[in-house]
Amino acid sequence: MDTQPITEPVIIAGLNLSNQENDFDYSMEELANLVEANEMKVSDKMVQSLDRPNAATYFGKGKVEELAELVAATNVATIVTNDELSPSQIRNLEEATKARVMDRTALILEIFAKRAQSKEAKLQVEIAQLQYRLPRLKTSANQRLDQQTGAGGGSFTNRGSGETKLEMNRRTIQNAITHLRGELAELNKSSETQRQQRDKRGIPTAALVGYTNAGKSTIMNGLVREFGIDDEKQVFEKNMLFATLDTSVRQLTLPDQKQFLLSDTVGFVSKLPTHLVEAFKSTLAEAANADLLIQVIDYSDPHYQEMMQTTENTLKEIGIKDIPMILVFNKADKMEVQFPTMDGDDQIIMSARDETSLSMLAGVVKTHLFTDYVTTTLLVPFANGDVVSYLNEHADIKETDYLADGTKLVVELSSSDLQRFEKFVVEE
Ligand SMILES: Nc1nc2c(ncn2[C@@H]2O[C@H](COP(=O)(O)OP(=O)(O)OP(=O)(O)O)[C@@H](O)[C@H]2O)c(=O)[nH]1
Ligand SMILES: [Mg+2]
């Protein structure tokens, strides 16, 4: 039996545009990684420098000919481009090269489709895939022509998601999108309600964000092991791009009783398809509503700075701004550096595989989440025993004295709790 995944050889091809923001070589490396993540392997690479893409064929005329020759010589059936192409550019390139052309967007969508496990993730990916296909539908005349000539260009976006959809026309696709969006909205309702309830309880939240494979889920699991209520609730972590496609939230309790929620979510890569970002908005809502972002960076990757830039750009695109952020330079164990160490009060060099690092990180998160905590002295009458038990759970009681008229506590508590129990405060 074929237990080994089939690795299809592909040619990767990129345009180095003069106005490109990102490092071009790096984005080609990233493309190669994405290709591997999709169980394909790079057999050849072709690049061209241009001021702007050719409107008809994306690459310039000479390069298209070269690509056609390469396809003919190597028998490689697929070309993967480093950018999203227009529907007609894909069509023209396919005709000229006699190869299937898959753009970066289609590639990322296919990886997401393979990884999606939960109902929500599956719905989100499917919506993004349908939206990608919508402008790429061929007219029925074209389709007939294709059937006659046997050319199947463009249909690849459908791989793995059911052949019947091939027959869908624009209207059916639009209806399907509407329907799936409705289903998604139903699913989202409950997570929205959960979030509102948590907000009411006033538990602060921190969200792990960052480039894919940086170690977000590993950090989440490490913190859950150390500070979680139930350390069985581990999330999936693996050395692969886009291991996580859902959002998980866990409640953590620090040694001084301070509680916060930590969320782990989908990782980023540069040029994430707009439709995908749009479809995953609800998954990313947890980060958008966080009190603190924890950006995790694979410090051992030579391209970590580009990855940080990608994260910043993606956060901006999702509309996340003005949330305080700490930087976690992770995987320091793979390097010749000392760890854990702090740089200022918002940067930490650490390893997710090291307990001391995780405790230090928890400390950093604490100082950022619980800025409005104050230490005060309360005298709580014995009749208000419920207040003492509340504080036992929600505050850090530093001293307890049983006096004739009640319990005297030296306690560190949030300013909202201080307001609540103001009448018990004693002046010293
Ligand atoms: N050596 C080392 N490996 C680490 C560290 N943190 C994570 N890893 C490994 O890096 C790989 C990716 O870790 P994940 O936690 O799945 O990464 P992620 O950021 O959640 O990735 P996505 O879910 O794909 O966005 C796994 O193989 C981890 O074991 C670390 O501090 N040191
Ligand atoms: Mg993950």
Coordinates of C-alpha atoms and ligand atoms in Angstrom, one line a residue:
M1 CA 0.0 0.0 0.0
D2 CA 1.2 3.5 -0.6
T3 CA 1.7 4.9 2.8
Q4 CA 4.2 7.4 1.6
P5 CA 2.5 10.6 0.4
I6 CA 3.0 11.2 -3.3
T7 CA 5.4 14.1 -3.8
E8 CA 4.6 15.8 -7.1
P9 CA 7.5 17.6 -8.7
V10 CA 6.8 21.2 -9.5
I11 CA 8.6 24.2 -11.0
I12 CA 8.5 27.3 -8.9
A13 CA 8.6 30.6 -10.7
G14 CA 8.8 34.1 -9.4
L15 CA 8.8 37.7 -10.6
N16 CA 11.3 40.0 -8.9
L17 CA 9.5 43.3 -9.1
S18 CA 11.5 46.4 -8.6
N19 CA 8.9 47.8 -6.1
Q20 CA 8.8 44.7 -4.0
E21 CA 8.6 45.4 -0.3
N22 CA 9.8 42.0 0.9
D23 CA 13.1 40.3 0.2
F24 CA 12.5 38.5 -3.0
D25 CA 14.9 35.6 -2.4
Y26 CA 13.3 35.0 1.0
S27 CA 9.8 34.9 -0.5
M28 CA 11.0 32.3 -3.0
E29 CA 12.4 30.2 -0.1
E30 CA 9.1 30.6 1.6
L31 CA 7.3 29.4 -1.6
A32 CA 9.5 26.3 -1.6
N33 CA 8.6 25.6 2.0
L34 CA 4.9 26.0 1.1
V35 CA 5.4 23.6 -1.8
E36 CA 6.8 21.0 0.5
A37 CA 4.1 21.6 3.0
N38 CA 1.7 20.6 0.2
E39 CA 3.4 17.3 -0.4
M40 CA 5.1 18.5 -3.6
K41 CA 8.8 19.0 -4.3
V42 CA 10.6 21.7 -6.1
S43 CA 12.4 20.2 -9.2
D44 CA 13.3 23.6 -10.8
K45 CA 13.2 27.2 -10.1
M46 CA 12.9 30.1 -12.5
V47 CA 13.0 33.8 -11.7
Q48 CA 12.7 37.0 -13.7
S49 CA 13.3 40.6 -12.9
L50 CA 10.7 43.0 -14.2
D51 CA 9.3 46.5 -13.4
R52 CA 5.8 45.2 -13.5
P53 CA 4.1 41.9 -14.4
N54 CA 3.0 41.3 -18.0
A55 CA -0.7 41.9 -18.1
A56 CA -1.4 38.9 -20.3
T57 CA 1.0 36.2 -19.1
Y58 CA 2.4 37.6 -15.9
F59 CA 6.0 36.7 -16.9
G60 CA 7.6 38.4 -19.9
K61 CA 7.5 36.8 -23.3
G62 CA 11.0 35.3 -23.3
K63 CA 10.5 33.8 -19.8
V64 CA 7.3 32.2 -20.9
E65 CA 9.1 30.5 -23.7
E66 CA 11.8 29.4 -21.4
L67 CA 9.2 28.0 -19.0
A68 CA 7.5 26.1 -21.9
E69 CA 10.9 24.6 -22.9
L70 CA 11.6 23.6 -19.3
V71 CA 8.2 21.9 -19.1
A72 CA 8.8 20.1 -22.3
A73 CA 12.3 19.0 -21.3
T74 CA 11.5 17.9 -17.8
N75 CA 7.9 16.6 -18.1
V76 CA 7.0 18.4 -14.9
A77 CA 3.3 19.1 -15.1
T78 CA 2.9 21.9 -12.7
I79 CA 4.2 25.5 -12.3
V80 CA 3.7 27.2 -9.0
T81 CA 4.0 31.0 -9.1
N82 CA 5.1 33.2 -6.2
D83 CA 2.2 35.6 -6.5
E84 CA -1.6 35.5 -7.0
L85 CA -2.3 35.7 -10.8
S86 CA -5.4 37.0 -12.5
P87 CA -7.7 34.4 -14.0
S88 CA -6.6 35.3 -17.6
Q89 CA -2.9 35.2 -16.7
I90 CA -3.3 31.7 -15.4
R91 CA -5.2 30.7 -18.5
N92 CA -2.7 32.2 -20.9
L93 CA 0.3 30.8 -19.1
E94 CA -1.3 27.3 -19.1
E95 CA -1.9 27.5 -22.8
A96 CA 1.7 28.7 -23.5
T97 CA 3.5 26.3 -21.3
K98 CA 1.1 23.3 -21.5
A99 CA 1.5 22.9 -17.8
R100 CA -1.0 23.4 -14.9
V101 CA -0.4 26.8 -13.3
M102 CA -1.0 27.1 -9.6
D103 CA -0.6 30.4 -8.0
R104 CA 0.6 31.1 -4.4
T105 CA -2.9 31.7 -3.2
A106 CA -4.3 28.4 -4.6
L107 CA -1.3 26.7 -3.0
I108 CA -1.9 28.1 0.5
L109 CA -5.7 27.4 0.2
E110 CA -4.8 23.8 -0.6
I111 CA -2.6 23.4 2.4
F112 CA -5.2 24.9 4.6
A113 CA -7.8 22.6 3.2
K114 CA -5.6 19.6 4.0
R115 CA -5.0 20.8 7.6
A116 CA -8.5 21.8 8.5
Q117 CA -9.9 19.6 11.2
S118 CA -12.7 21.4 13.0
K119 CA -16.0 22.2 11.5
E120 CA -15.2 25.9 11.8
A121 CA -11.8 25.7 10.1
K122 CA -13.3 23.5 7.3
L123 CA -16.1 26.0 6.7
Q124 CA -13.7 28.9 6.6
V125 CA -11.4 27.3 4.1
E126 CA -14.2 26.2 1.9
I127 CA -15.6 29.8 1.8
A128 CA -12.1 31.1 0.9
Q129 CA -11.7 28.5 -1.8
L130 CA -15.1 29.2 -3.4
Q131 CA -14.3 32.9 -3.4
Y132 CA -11.1 32.3 -5.1
R133 CA -12.8 30.2 -7.7
L134 CA -15.7 32.6 -8.4
P135 CA -13.9 35.0 -10.8
R136 CA -12.0 32.0 -12.3
L137 CA -15.1 30.2 -13.5
K138 CA -15.1 29.6 -17.2
T139 CA -18.1 30.4 -19.3
S140 CA -20.0 27.4 -20.5
A141 CA -18.7 27.9 -24.0
N142 CA -15.1 27.7 -22.7
Q143 CA -15.9 24.7 -20.7
R144 CA -17.3 22.9 -23.7
L145 CA -14.2 23.8 -25.6
D146 CA -12.1 22.4 -22.8
Q147 CA -13.9 19.2 -22.7
Q148 CA -13.3 18.8 -26.4
T149 CA -9.7 19.6 -26.2
G150 CA -9.2 17.8 -23.0
A151 CA -7.5 20.8 -21.3
G152 CA -8.4 20.9 -17.6
G153 CA -6.7 24.1 -16.7
G154 CA -8.0 25.9 -13.6
S155 CA -9.8 23.0 -12.2
F156 CA -7.0 22.2 -9.8
T157 CA -8.4 24.4 -7.1
N158 CA -11.1 21.9 -6.6
R159 CA -8.8 19.0 -5.8
G160 CA -9.7 17.2 -2.7
S161 CA -13.0 19.1 -2.1
G162 CA -15.3 17.0 -4.2
E163 CA -15.5 16.7 -7.9
T164 CA -19.2 17.6 -8.2
K165 CA -18.4 21.2 -7.5
L166 CA -16.7 21.4 -10.9
E167 CA -20.2 21.7 -12.4
M168 CA -21.2 24.5 -10.2
N169 CA -21.9 27.7 -12.0
R170 CA -21.4 31.1 -10.6
R171 CA -24.8 31.3 -9.0
T172 CA -24.6 28.0 -7.3
I173 CA -21.2 29.0 -5.9
Q174 CA -22.6 32.3 -4.7
N175 CA -25.4 30.5 -3.0
A176 CA -23.0 28.0 -1.5
I177 CA -20.9 30.9 -0.1
T178 CA -24.0 32.5 1.5
H179 CA -25.1 29.2 2.9
L180 CA -21.7 28.4 4.4
R181 CA -21.4 31.9 5.8
G182 CA -24.7 31.3 7.6
E183 CA -23.5 28.1 9.1
L184 CA -20.3 29.8 10.2
A185 CA -22.2 32.6 11.8
E186 CA -24.2 30.1 13.8
L187 CA -21.0 28.5 15.0
N188 CA -19.4 31.8 15.8
K189 CA -22.4 32.9 17.9
S190 CA -21.4 30.5 20.7
S191 CA -17.8 31.6 20.8
E192 CA -18.9 35.2 20.8
T193 CA -21.2 34.5 23.8
Q194 CA -18.4 32.8 25.6
R195 CA -16.1 35.7 25.0
Q196 CA -18.7 38.2 26.3
Q197 CA -19.2 36.1 29.4
R198 CA -15.5 36.1 30.1
D199 CA -15.3 39.8 29.5
K200 CA -18.0 40.2 32.2
R201 CA -16.0 38.1 34.6
G202 CA -13.1 40.5 34.0
I203 CA -10.5 37.9 33.4
P204 CA -7.7 39.4 31.2
T205 CA -6.7 37.7 28.0
A206 CA -3.4 37.3 26.2
A207 CA -3.1 35.9 22.7
L208 CA -0.2 34.1 21.1
V209 CA 0.4 35.4 17.6
G210 CA 3.2 35.0 15.0
Y211 CA 4.6 33.4 12.0
T212 CA 3.7 29.7 11.4
N213 CA 6.0 27.1 13.1
A214 CA 7.4 29.7 15.5
G215 CA 6.4 27.6 18.6
K216 CA 3.1 29.2 19.7
S217 CA 1.3 25.9 20.4
T218 CA 4.4 24.6 22.2
I219 CA 4.5 27.6 24.5
M220 CA 0.8 27.3 25.1
N221 CA 1.2 23.6 26.1
G222 CA 4.2 24.5 28.3
L223 CA 2.2 27.2 30.1
V224 CA -0.8 24.9 30.4
R225 CA 1.4 22.2 32.0
E226 CA 2.8 24.7 34.5
F227 CA -0.2 26.8 35.3
G228 CA -3.2 25.2 33.8
I229 CA -6.2 23.8 35.7
D230 CA -6.2 20.7 33.6
D231 CA -2.9 19.9 32.0
E232 CA -4.5 17.2 29.8
K233 CA -5.9 20.0 27.6
Q234 CA -2.9 20.1 25.3
V235 CA -3.1 21.6 21.8
F236 CA -1.6 20.2 18.6
E237 CA 2.0 21.1 18.0
K238 CA 4.1 19.9 15.1
N239 CA 7.0 20.8 12.9
M240 CA 4.9 21.7 9.9
L241 CA 3.5 24.9 8.4
F242 CA 0.0 25.7 9.6
A243 CA -0.2 23.0 12.2
T244 CA -2.9 25.1 14.0
L245 CA -5.9 26.4 12.1
D246 CA -8.3 26.9 15.1
T247 CA -8.3 29.0 18.1
S248 CA -7.9 27.4 21.5
V249 CA -8.4 29.2 24.8
R250 CA -7.0 28.0 28.1
Q251 CA -7.3 29.4 31.6
L252 CA -4.1 29.8 33.6
T253 CA -3.6 30.5 37.3
L254 CA -0.3 31.9 38.4
P255 CA 1.2 31.0 41.8
D256 CA -0.2 34.3 43.3
Q257 CA -3.8 33.4 42.2
K258 CA -3.8 35.8 39.3
Q259 CA -5.8 34.3 36.5
F260 CA -5.7 35.0 32.8
L261 CA -6.8 33.4 29.6
L262 CA -4.3 32.4 26.9
S263 CA -5.3 31.8 23.3
D264 CA -3.4 30.1 20.5
T265 CA -4.4 30.6 16.9
V266 CA -3.4 30.2 13.3
G267 CA 0.0 31.3 12.2
F268 CA 0.9 33.7 9.5
V269 CA 3.0 33.6 6.3
S270 CA 3.7 36.4 3.9
K271 CA 1.1 37.2 1.2
L272 CA -1.7 35.3 3.0
P273 CA -4.6 35.3 0.6
T274 CA -7.0 38.1 1.3
H275 CA -10.0 35.8 1.1
L276 CA -8.4 33.5 3.6
V277 CA -7.7 36.3 6.1
E278 CA -11.3 37.5 5.6
A279 CA -12.7 34.0 6.1
F280 CA -10.5 33.5 9.2
K281 CA -11.6 36.7 10.9
S282 CA -13.7 34.9 13.4
T283 CA -10.9 32.6 14.3
L284 CA -8.7 35.6 14.8
A285 CA -11.3 37.5 16.8
E286 CA -9.8 36.0 20.0
A287 CA -6.5 37.9 19.2
A288 CA -8.4 41.0 18.2
N289 CA -10.1 41.2 21.6
A290 CA -7.0 40.4 23.7
D291 CA -5.5 42.7 26.3
L292 CA -2.0 41.6 25.4
L293 CA -0.4 40.1 22.3
I294 CA 2.5 37.7 22.7
Q295 CA 4.4 37.6 19.4
V296 CA 6.3 34.4 19.2
I297 CA 9.4 34.5 16.9
D298 CA 11.6 31.6 15.8
Y299 CA 14.8 33.3 16.8
S300 CA 16.9 30.4 15.4
D301 CA 15.6 31.1 11.8
P302 CA 18.0 33.4 9.9
H303 CA 14.9 35.1 8.4
Y304 CA 13.3 35.9 11.8
Q305 CA 13.2 39.6 11.0
E306 CA 11.2 39.2 7.8
M307 CA 8.9 36.9 9.8
M308 CA 8.3 39.6 12.3
Q309 CA 7.5 42.0 9.5
T310 CA 5.1 39.5 8.0
T311 CA 3.4 39.2 11.4
E312 CA 3.1 43.0 11.8
N313 CA 1.6 43.3 8.3
T314 CA -0.9 40.6 8.8
L315 CA -2.0 42.0 12.2
K316 CA -2.6 45.3 10.5
E317 CA -4.5 43.6 7.7
I318 CA -6.8 41.9 10.2
G319 CA -7.3 45.3 11.8
I320 CA -5.5 44.5 15.0
K321 CA -3.8 47.6 16.3
D322 CA -3.2 49.4 19.6
I323 CA -2.9 46.2 21.6
P324 CA 0.2 46.1 23.7
M325 CA 2.6 43.4 22.6
I326 CA 5.5 41.5 24.0
L327 CA 8.1 39.8 21.9
V328 CA 9.2 36.2 22.6
F329 CA 12.4 35.2 20.8
N330 CA 11.9 31.5 21.0
K331 CA 14.0 28.4 20.2
A332 CA 17.1 29.9 21.8
D333 CA 18.1 26.4 22.8
K334 CA 19.0 25.9 19.1
M335 CA 21.5 28.8 19.2
E336 CA 24.6 29.8 21.0
V337 CA 22.9 32.3 23.3
Q338 CA 22.2 32.6 26.9
F339 CA 18.6 32.1 27.9
P340 CA 16.2 32.9 29.4
T341 CA 17.1 36.6 29.3
M342 CA 15.1 39.8 29.2
D343 CA 15.7 42.8 27.0
G344 CA 13.8 45.7 28.6
D345 CA 10.5 44.7 30.1
D346 CA 8.8 43.5 26.9
Q347 CA 11.3 41.2 25.2
I348 CA 12.4 37.8 26.2
I349 CA 14.9 35.3 24.7
M350 CA 13.8 31.8 25.7
S351 CA 13.0 28.3 24.8
A352 CA 9.6 26.7 24.9
R353 CA 11.3 23.5 26.0
D354 CA 12.7 25.0 29.2
E355 CA 10.7 25.4 32.4
T356 CA 12.7 28.4 33.7
S357 CA 11.9 30.2 30.4
L358 CA 8.2 29.5 30.7
S359 CA 8.1 30.8 34.3
M360 CA 9.9 33.9 33.2
L361 CA 7.5 34.4 30.4
A362 CA 4.6 34.0 32.8
G363 CA 6.1 36.7 34.9
V364 CA 6.4 39.0 31.9
V365 CA 2.8 38.4 30.9
K366 CA 1.7 39.0 34.5
T367 CA 3.4 42.4 34.7
H368 CA 1.8 43.5 31.5
L369 CA -1.7 42.1 32.2
F370 CA -2.1 43.1 35.8
T371 CA -0.8 46.7 35.7
D372 CA -3.7 48.0 37.7
Y373 CA -3.1 45.9 40.8
V374 CA -2.6 47.5 44.2
T375 CA -1.7 46.3 47.6
T376 CA -4.0 47.4 50.4
T377 CA -5.2 46.5 53.9
L378 CA -8.8 45.4 54.5
L379 CA -10.8 44.7 57.6
V380 CA -13.6 42.3 56.7
P381 CA -16.3 41.7 59.3
F382 CA -16.8 38.0 60.1
A383 CA -20.4 38.4 58.7
N384 CA -18.8 38.9 55.2
G385 CA -17.1 35.6 55.0
D386 CA -17.9 35.4 51.3
V387 CA -15.6 38.4 50.7
V388 CA -12.7 36.6 52.2
S389 CA -13.3 33.5 50.2
Y390 CA -13.7 35.6 47.0
L391 CA -10.3 37.2 47.8
N392 CA -8.7 33.9 48.5
E393 CA -9.5 32.9 44.9
H394 CA -9.0 36.1 43.1
A395 CA -6.4 38.1 44.9
D396 CA -3.0 37.6 46.5
I397 CA -3.4 37.6 50.2
K398 CA -0.1 38.4 51.8
E399 CA -1.0 38.6 55.5
T400 CA -4.1 37.4 57.5
D401 CA -4.9 38.5 61.1
Y402 CA -8.0 37.5 63.0
L403 CA -9.0 40.5 65.1
A404 CA -12.0 41.0 67.4
D405 CA -14.0 42.8 64.8
G406 CA -13.1 40.8 61.7
T407 CA -10.4 39.5 59.4
K408 CA -7.6 41.9 58.7
L409 CA -6.0 41.2 55.3
V410 CA -3.0 42.7 53.5
V411 CA -3.9 41.9 50.0
E412 CA -2.9 42.6 46.4
L413 CA -6.0 43.0 44.2
S414 CA -7.3 44.5 41.0
S415 CA -8.5 48.1 41.0
S416 CA -12.0 47.0 40.1
D417 CA -12.0 44.7 43.2
L418 CA -10.6 47.5 45.3
Q419 CA -13.5 49.6 44.2
R420 CA -15.9 46.8 45.1
F421 CA -14.5 46.4 48.6
E422 CA -13.6 50.0 49.3
K423 CA -15.7 50.1 52.4
F424 CA -13.4 47.5 54.1
V425 CA -10.2 49.4 53.4
V426 CA -8.5 50.5 56.6
E427 CA -6.2 53.5 56.8
E428 CA -2.9 52.6 58.5
Ligands
LIG1 N1 14.3 23.4 19.7 C1 13.1 24.0 19.9 N2 12.0 23.6 19.2 C2 10.8 24.2 19.4 C3 10.7 25.2 20.4 N3 9.4 25.7 20.4 C4 8.8 24.9 19.4 N4 9.6 24.0 18.8 C5 9.3 23.1 17.8 O1 8.9 23.8 16.6 C6 7.9 23.1 15.9 C7 6.7 24.0 15.7 O2 6.1 24.3 16.9 P1 4.5 24.7 17.1 O3 4.3 25.0 18.5 O4 3.6 23.7 16.5 O5 4.5 26.0 16.2 P2 3.3 27.0 16.0 O6 3.8 28.4 16.1 O7 2.1 26.7 16.8 O8 3.0 26.7 14.4 P3 1.6 26.9 13.6 O9 0.5 26.2 14.4 O10 1.9 26.1 12.4 O11 1.4 28.3 13.4 C8 7.6 21.9 16.7 O12 8.3 20.8 16.1 C9 8.1 22.2 18.1 O13 8.5 21.1 18.8 C10 11.9 25.6 21.1 O14 11.9 26.5 22.0 N5 13.0 25.0 20.8
MG2 MG 0.3 26.1 16.4

